[in-house]
mmCIF file of C-alpha atoms in Angstrom:
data_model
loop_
_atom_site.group_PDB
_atom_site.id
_atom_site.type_symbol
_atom_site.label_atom_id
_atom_site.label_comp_id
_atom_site.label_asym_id
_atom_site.label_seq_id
_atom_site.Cartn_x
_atom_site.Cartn_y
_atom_site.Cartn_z
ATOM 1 C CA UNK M 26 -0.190 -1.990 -4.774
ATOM 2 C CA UNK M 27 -1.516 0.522 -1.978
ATOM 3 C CA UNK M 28 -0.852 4.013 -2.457
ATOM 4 C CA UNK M 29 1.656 6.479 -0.535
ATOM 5 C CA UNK M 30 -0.523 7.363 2.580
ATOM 6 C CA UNK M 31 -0.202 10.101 5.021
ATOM 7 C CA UNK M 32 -1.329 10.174 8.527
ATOM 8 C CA UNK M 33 -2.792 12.056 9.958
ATOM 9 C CA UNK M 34 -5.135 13.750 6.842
ATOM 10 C CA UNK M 35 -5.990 16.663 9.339
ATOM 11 C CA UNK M 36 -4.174 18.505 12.011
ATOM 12 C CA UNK M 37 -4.868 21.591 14.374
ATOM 13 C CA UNK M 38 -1.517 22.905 16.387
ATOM 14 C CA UNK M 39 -1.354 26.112 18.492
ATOM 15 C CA UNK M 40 1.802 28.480 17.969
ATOM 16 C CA UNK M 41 5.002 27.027 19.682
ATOM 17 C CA UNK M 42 4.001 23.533 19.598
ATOM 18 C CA UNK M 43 5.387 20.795 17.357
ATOM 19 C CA UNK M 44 4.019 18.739 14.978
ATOM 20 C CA UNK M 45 5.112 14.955 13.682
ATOM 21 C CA UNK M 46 3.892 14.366 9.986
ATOM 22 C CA UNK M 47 3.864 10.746 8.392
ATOM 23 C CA UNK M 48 4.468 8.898 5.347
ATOM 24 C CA UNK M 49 4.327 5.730 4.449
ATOM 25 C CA UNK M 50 6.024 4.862 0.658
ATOM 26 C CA UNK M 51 4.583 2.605 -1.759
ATOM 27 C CA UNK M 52 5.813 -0.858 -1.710
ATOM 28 C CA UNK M 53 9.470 -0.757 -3.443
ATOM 29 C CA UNK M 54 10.268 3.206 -3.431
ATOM 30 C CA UNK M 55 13.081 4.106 -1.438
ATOM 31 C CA UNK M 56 12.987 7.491 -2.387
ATOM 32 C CA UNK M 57 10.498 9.882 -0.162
ATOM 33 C CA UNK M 58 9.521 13.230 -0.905
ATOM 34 C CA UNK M 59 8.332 15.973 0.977
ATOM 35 C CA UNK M 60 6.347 18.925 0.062
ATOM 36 C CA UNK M 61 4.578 22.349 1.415
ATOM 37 C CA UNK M 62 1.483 23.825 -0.048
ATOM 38 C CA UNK M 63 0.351 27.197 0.271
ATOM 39 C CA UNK M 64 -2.283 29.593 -1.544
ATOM 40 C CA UNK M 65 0.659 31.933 -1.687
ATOM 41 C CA UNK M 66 3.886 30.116 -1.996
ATOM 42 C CA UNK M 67 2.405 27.300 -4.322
ATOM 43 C CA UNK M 68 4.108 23.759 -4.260
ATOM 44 C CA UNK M 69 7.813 23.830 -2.255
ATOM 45 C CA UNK M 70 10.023 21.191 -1.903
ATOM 46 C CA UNK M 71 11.567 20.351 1.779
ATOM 47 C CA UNK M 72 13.715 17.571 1.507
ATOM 48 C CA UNK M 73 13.879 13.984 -0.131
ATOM 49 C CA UNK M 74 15.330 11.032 1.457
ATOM 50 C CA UNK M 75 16.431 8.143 -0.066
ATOM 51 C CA UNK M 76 17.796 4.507 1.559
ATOM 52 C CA UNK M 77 17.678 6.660 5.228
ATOM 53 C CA UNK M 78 19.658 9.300 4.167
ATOM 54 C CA UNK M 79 18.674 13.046 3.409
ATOM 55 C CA UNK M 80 19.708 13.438 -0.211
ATOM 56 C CA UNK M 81 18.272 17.029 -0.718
ATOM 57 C CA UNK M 82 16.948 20.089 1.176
ATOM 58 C CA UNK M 83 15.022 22.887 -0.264
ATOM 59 C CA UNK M 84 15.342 26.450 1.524
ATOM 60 C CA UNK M 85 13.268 25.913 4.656
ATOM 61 C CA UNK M 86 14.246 27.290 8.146
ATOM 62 C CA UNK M 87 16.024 24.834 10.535
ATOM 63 C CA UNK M 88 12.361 23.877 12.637
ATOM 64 C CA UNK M 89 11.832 21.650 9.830
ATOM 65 C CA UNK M 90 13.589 18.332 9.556
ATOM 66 C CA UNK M 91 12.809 14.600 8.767
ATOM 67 C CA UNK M 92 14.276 11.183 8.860
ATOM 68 C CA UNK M 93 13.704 7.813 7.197
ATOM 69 C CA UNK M 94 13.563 4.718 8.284
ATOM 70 C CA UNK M 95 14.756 1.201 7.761
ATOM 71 C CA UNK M 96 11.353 0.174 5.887
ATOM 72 C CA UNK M 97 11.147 3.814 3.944
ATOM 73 C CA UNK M 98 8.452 5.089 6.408
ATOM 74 C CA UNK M 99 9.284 9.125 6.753
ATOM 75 C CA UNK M 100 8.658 11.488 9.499
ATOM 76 C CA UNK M 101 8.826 14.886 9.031
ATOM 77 C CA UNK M 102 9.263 17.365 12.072
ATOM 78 C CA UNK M 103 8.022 21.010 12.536
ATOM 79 C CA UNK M 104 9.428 22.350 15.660
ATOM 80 C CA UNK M 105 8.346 26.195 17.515
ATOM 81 C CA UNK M 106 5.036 26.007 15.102
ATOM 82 C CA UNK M 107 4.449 29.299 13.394
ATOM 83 C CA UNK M 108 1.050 30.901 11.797
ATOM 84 C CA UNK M 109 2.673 30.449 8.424
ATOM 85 C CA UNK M 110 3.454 26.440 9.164
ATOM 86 C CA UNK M 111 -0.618 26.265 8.087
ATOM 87 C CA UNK M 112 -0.471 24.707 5.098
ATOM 88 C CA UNK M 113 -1.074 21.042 2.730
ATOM 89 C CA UNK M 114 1.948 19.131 3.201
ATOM 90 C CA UNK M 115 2.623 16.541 0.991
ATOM 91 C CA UNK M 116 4.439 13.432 0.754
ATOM 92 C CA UNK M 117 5.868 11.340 -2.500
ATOM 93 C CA UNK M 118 7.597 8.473 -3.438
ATOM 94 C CA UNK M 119 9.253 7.018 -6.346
ATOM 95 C CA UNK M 120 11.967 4.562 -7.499
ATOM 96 C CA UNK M 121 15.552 5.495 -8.129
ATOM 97 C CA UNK M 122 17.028 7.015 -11.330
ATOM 98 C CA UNK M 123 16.654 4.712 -14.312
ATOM 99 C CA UNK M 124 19.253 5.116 -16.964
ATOM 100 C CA UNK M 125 19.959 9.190 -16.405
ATOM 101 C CA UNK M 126 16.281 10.234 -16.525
ATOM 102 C CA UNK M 127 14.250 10.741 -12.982
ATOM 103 C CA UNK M 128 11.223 8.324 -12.146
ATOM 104 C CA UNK M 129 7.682 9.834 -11.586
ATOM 105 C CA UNK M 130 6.622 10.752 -8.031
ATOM 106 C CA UNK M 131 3.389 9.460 -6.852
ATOM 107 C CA UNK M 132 1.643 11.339 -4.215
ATOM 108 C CA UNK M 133 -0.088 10.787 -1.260
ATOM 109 C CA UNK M 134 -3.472 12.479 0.124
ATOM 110 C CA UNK M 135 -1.394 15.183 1.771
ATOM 111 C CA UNK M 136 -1.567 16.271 5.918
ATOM 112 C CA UNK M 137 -3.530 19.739 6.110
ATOM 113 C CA UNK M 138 -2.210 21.485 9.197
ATOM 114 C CA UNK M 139 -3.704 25.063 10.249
ATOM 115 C CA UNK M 140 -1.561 26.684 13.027
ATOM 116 C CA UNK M 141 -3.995 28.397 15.580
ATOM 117 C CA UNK O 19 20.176 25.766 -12.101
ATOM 118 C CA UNK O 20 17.071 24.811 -12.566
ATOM 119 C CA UNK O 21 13.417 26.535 -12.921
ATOM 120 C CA UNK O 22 10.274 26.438 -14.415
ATOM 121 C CA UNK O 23 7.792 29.084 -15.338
ATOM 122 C CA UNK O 24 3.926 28.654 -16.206
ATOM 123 C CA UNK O 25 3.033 31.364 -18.353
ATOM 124 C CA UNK O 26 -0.445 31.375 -17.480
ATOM 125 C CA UNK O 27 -2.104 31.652 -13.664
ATOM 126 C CA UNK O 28 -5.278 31.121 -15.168
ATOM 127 C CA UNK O 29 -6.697 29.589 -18.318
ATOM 128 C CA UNK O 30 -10.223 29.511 -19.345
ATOM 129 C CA UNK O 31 -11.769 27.718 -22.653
ATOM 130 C CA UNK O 32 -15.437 25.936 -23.409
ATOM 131 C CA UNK O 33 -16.036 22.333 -23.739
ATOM 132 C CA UNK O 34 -15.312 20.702 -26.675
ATOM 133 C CA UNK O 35 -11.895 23.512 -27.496
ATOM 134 C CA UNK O 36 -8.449 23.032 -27.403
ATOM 135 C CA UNK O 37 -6.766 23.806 -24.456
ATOM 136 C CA UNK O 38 -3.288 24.980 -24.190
ATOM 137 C CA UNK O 39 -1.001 25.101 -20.644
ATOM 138 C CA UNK O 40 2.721 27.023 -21.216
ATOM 139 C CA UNK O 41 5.831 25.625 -19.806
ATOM 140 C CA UNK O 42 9.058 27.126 -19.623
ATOM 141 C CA UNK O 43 11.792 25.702 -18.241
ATOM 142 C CA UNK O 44 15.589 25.812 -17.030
ATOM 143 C CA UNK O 45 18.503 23.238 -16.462
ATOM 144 C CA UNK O 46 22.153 22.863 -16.421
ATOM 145 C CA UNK O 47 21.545 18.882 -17.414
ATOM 146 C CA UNK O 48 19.083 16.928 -19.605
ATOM 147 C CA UNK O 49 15.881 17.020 -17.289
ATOM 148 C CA UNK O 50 12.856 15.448 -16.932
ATOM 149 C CA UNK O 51 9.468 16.718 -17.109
ATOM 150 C CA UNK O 52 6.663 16.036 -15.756
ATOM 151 C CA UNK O 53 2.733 17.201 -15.696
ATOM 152 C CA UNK O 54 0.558 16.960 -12.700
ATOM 153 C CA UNK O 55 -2.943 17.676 -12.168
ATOM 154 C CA UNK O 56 -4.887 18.599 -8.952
ATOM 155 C CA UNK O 57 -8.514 18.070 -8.772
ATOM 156 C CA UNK O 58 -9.853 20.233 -5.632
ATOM 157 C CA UNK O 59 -8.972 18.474 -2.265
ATOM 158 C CA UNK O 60 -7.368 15.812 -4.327
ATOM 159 C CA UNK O 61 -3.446 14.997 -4.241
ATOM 160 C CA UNK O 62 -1.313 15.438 -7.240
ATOM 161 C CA UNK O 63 -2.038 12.797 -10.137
ATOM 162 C CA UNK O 64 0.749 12.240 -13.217
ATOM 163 C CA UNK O 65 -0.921 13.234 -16.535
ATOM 164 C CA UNK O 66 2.323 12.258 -18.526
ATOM 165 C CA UNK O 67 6.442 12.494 -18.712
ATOM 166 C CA UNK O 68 9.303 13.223 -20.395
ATOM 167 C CA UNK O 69 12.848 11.588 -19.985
ATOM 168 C CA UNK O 70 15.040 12.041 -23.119
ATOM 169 C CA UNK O 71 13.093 9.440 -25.968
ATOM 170 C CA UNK O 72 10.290 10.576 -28.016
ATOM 171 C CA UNK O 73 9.632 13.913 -27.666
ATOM 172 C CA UNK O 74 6.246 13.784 -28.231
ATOM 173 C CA UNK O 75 4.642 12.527 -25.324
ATOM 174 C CA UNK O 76 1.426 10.918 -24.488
ATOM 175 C CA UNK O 77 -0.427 11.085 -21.869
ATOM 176 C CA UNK O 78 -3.528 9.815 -19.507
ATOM 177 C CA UNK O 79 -7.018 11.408 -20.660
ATOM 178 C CA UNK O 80 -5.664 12.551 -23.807
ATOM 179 C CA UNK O 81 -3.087 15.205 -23.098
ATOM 180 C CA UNK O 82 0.143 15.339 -24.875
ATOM 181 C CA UNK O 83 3.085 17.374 -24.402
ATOM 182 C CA UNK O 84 5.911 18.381 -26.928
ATOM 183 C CA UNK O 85 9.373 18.419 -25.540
ATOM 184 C CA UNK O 86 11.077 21.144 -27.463
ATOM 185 C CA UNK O 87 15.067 22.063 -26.667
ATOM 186 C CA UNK O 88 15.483 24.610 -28.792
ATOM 187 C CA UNK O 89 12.825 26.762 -26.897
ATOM 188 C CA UNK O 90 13.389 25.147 -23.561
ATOM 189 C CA UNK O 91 9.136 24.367 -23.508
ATOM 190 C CA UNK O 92 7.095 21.644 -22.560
ATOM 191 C CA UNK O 93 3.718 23.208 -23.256
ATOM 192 C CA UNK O 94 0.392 20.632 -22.443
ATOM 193 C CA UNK O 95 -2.381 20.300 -24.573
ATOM 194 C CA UNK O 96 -5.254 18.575 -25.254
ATOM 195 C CA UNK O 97 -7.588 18.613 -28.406
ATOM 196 C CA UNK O 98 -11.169 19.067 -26.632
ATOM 197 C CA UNK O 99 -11.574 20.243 -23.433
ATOM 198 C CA UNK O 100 -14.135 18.267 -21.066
ATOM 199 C CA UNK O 101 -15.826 19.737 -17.550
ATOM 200 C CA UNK O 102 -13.854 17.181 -15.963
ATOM 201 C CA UNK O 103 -10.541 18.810 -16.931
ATOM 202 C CA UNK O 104 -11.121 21.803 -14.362
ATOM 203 C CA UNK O 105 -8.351 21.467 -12.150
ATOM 204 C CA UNK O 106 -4.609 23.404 -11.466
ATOM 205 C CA UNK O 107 -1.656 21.992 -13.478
ATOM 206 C CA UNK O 108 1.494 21.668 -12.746
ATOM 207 C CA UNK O 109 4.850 21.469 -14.759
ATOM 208 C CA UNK O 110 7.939 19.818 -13.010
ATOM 209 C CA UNK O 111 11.608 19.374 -13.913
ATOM 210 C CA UNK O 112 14.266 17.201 -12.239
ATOM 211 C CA UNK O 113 17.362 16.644 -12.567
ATOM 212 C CA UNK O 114 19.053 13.391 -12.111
ATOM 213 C CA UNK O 115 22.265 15.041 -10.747
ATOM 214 C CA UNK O 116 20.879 17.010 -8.186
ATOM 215 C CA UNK O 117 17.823 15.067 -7.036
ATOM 216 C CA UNK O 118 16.112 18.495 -6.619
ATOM 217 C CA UNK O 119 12.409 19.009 -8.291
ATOM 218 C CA UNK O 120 11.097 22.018 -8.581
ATOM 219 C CA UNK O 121 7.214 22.565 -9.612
ATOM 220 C CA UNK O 122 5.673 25.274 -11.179
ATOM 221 C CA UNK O 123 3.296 27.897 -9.559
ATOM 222 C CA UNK O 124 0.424 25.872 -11.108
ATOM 223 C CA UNK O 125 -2.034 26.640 -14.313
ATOM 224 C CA UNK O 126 -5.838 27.018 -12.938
ATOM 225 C CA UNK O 127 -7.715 25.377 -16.142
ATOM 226 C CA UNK O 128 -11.227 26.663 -15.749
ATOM 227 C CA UNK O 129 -13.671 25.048 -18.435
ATOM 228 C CA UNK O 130 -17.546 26.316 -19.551
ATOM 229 C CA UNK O 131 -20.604 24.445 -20.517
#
């Protein structure tokens, strides 16, 4: 089975612009994770979707959003870029709850983004 | 609610001695816990997991971690460090109820020759 992938790997933005990130699931996992790395602010979670539907949301500001589609592809959005947007974001998927206990997350490559 | 602490930023040992990652954790329900590792410019890899059976658990490149209630811990080891262990760690916990994860700030496990 292929990986999770993310395209692109690297991306250069100027303030104020925006920025479309993607992901694309392994085969089967409905469930897609998203995820911002910093030096400072270490691994934070943004939002997971699961069957097209935003399930949870960490404590990010409103510019960010995402969406899901019919085939589990995700898209996340960063609108009004900011200096602090520069950063490894990363995408995961995984298969639904089993039994009470949460599945594993497999990650992709991750989208490096430096704001300008 | 749920967090997780790693007691240690940094962590340093020589090849060929045990090596030792803290975990601390939080959670209104029965988590799940996870390890990661991330090699430099590499994306996160599972090491090993724990979801409620044995609470010993084994792991890829011979880590184990020991799932222990009482003391709310999930500490990684691993009998003999190798140079290929240099990497950050992370510790996870989930919880099946809220579908949130939340990762640690990350163990930097440095290893010398």
């Amino acid at each position: 089975k292929a990986g999770v992938t993310q395209t692109p790997r690297y991306l250069i933005k100027t303030r104020g612009q925006q920025v479309t990130l993607s992901c694309s699931p392994i085969s089967g996992h409905r469930s897609v994770s998203w995820y911002q790395q910093t030096p400072g602010q270490g691994l934070q979670f943004l939002f997971e979707y699961f069957s097209e539907t935003q399930r949870n949301k960490g404590n990010f500001p409103g510019r960010f959003s995402g969406r899901q589609f019919s085939n589990s592809r995700s898209e996340m959005n960063v609108s009004t870029l900011e200096l602090g947007d520069s950063a490894l974001y990363l995408c995961a998927s995984r298969t639904s709850t089993s039994g009470g206990a949460v599945n594993e997350q497999f990650f992709g490559p991750g989208t490096r983004l430096t704001v300008l | 609610a749920q967090s997780v602490t790693q007691l240690d930023s940094h962590v340093s040992v020589s090849e060929g001695t045990p090596v030792l990652l803290r975990c601390n954790y939080s959670s209104s329900y029965s988590p799940s816990l996870f390890w990661y590792v991330q090699h430099p410019n590499k994306g996160l890899q599972l090491l090993l997991k724990y979801t409620s059976a044995a609470t010993l658990v084994k792991g890829i490149n011979g880590f184990e971690a020991e799932f222990k209630k009482s003391e709310t811990s999930f500490h990684l080891t691993k009998p003999s460090a190798h140079m290929s262990d240099a990497a950050e760690y992370f510790c996870v916990v989930s919880e099946a109820g809220g579908f949130k994860t939340i990762f640690g700030a990350g163990t930097r496990l440095f290893v010398k020759a």
